[in-house]
Amino acid sequence: MPVTPSPLRYPGGKTAIAPMVETILCSNGLKKAHYAEPYAGGAGLALSLLYKGAVSHIHLNDYDRSVWAVWYSILNHTEDFVELINSTEITIEEWHHQRSVQENKNKTDPLTLGFSSFFLNRTNRSGIIEKAGVIGGLQQKSKYPLSCRFNKNNLIEKIRKIASFKENIHLYNLDALDFIDEIEALDEKIFYFIDPPYFVKGQSLYTNFYEPSDHKDLADRIRSINGKWILTYDYSDFIRSLYSDFRQFRFSLNYSAAEKRKGTELLVVNKGLKLIKKLELEKAA
């Protein structure tokens, strides 16, 4: 797995495809464009492209307030967030406390909620904030304790780097379709990277998973986007049928959720996007 610039662990994170996306940007005259991601999650790909100078600004949206609060806190309360990392002990007692914060997340202030989400992301299996158990189990008898993914110095370094790019990062807490509407209203050259909740296992991975009708509504909205976009999904016949009139390709991605394996993902691209041969994309059968 590539080293991600994100401080968050995320199922299906797309940092690994940064070189592919950068090539697509460059071959379509989109270098230094504004990059918009309706389902930001860990935002590893977005940050990679920003740090490389492949895009000039990133627009990150997450409807899940728990995830949004992490990014809000990193950008707006950087040193308070760093202090919480430094001063908080990584124990099972603390894990129980941070888990309880999520029970009232709509009324919890962003810094408290953001740190709770961050703590659970680093200590839960596969980084799943609300639907997974703690690394090592409640009795902590495993050889992997809950602190094994919580390298404080490394995480603080990533957080401070993100904050140093604050002027180039725009954060939203909207429904994905509303976010697309808002981005379309900007007078900028926009590239959309759309990575919706997985269709097959979404319910077990995400707090805000999608029903089939939600996936269909998204497909209808994507068709009318005024701009260049690419879309990634888990590979399924249902999703393929929704986008049957667009070019579709397979690509492999290292999964971190539940087991170490390579999964086949679906890449869909809009009709005006140029794909050069060096990408060596495999057409979906």
PDB file of C-alpha atoms in Angstrom, residues 5 38 48 54 67 73 75 82 92 101 114 128 132 152 169 181 184-185 192 206 219 242 255 257-258 266 278:
ATOM      1  CA  PRO A   5      -0.841  11.828   3.228  1.00  0.00           C
ATOM      2  CA  PRO A  38     -18.399  14.681  -3.007  1.00  0.00           C
ATOM      3  CA  SER A  48      -1.706  13.702  -2.896  1.00  0.00           C
ATOM      4  CA  ALA A  54      -1.503  18.604  -9.975  1.00  0.00           C
ATOM      5  CA  VAL A  67     -15.885  12.670   9.281  1.00  0.00           C
ATOM      6  CA  SER A  73     -10.819  20.606  13.372  1.00  0.00           C
ATOM      7  CA  LEU A  75      -8.071  23.095   9.378  1.00  0.00           C
ATOM      8  CA  VAL A  82      -2.483  18.334  18.089  1.00  0.00           C
ATOM      9  CA  ILE A  92      -9.482   0.853  26.339  1.00  0.00           C
ATOM     10  CA  VAL A 101     -19.093  10.893  22.089  1.00  0.00           C
ATOM     11  CA  GLY A 114     -13.566  15.446  15.332  1.00  0.00           C
ATOM     12  CA  ILE A 128     -14.350   2.093  10.558  1.00  0.00           C
ATOM     13  CA  ALA A 132     -16.292  -1.904  13.936  1.00  0.00           C
ATOM     14  CA  LYS A 152       1.427  10.250  17.322  1.00  0.00           C
ATOM     15  CA  ILE A 169      -8.682  23.389   0.933  1.00  0.00           C
ATOM     16  CA  ASP A 181     -24.894  21.844  -7.286  1.00  0.00           C
ATOM     17  CA  GLU A 184     -21.169  23.784 -10.433  1.00  0.00           C
ATOM     18  CA  ALA A 185     -22.011  27.354  -9.417  1.00  0.00           C
ATOM     19  CA  TYR A 192     -14.793  15.813 -10.118  1.00  0.00           C
ATOM     20  CA  TYR A 206     -20.308   3.403   6.288  1.00  0.00           C
ATOM     21  CA  ALA A 219     -26.206   8.357 -11.583  1.00  0.00           C
ATOM     22  CA  LEU A 242     -26.523   2.393 -14.226  1.00  0.00           C
ATOM     23  CA  TYR A 255      -8.363  -3.296   0.302  1.00  0.00           C
ATOM     24  CA  ALA A 257     -11.197  -3.634   5.257  1.00  0.00           C
ATOM     25  CA  ALA A 258     -11.357  -7.069   6.907  1.00  0.00           C
ATOM     26  CA  LEU A 266     -14.909  -0.161 -11.558  1.00  0.00           C
ATOM     27  CA  LYS A 278       0.034   4.779 -21.182  1.00  0.00           C
TER      28      LYS A 278
END
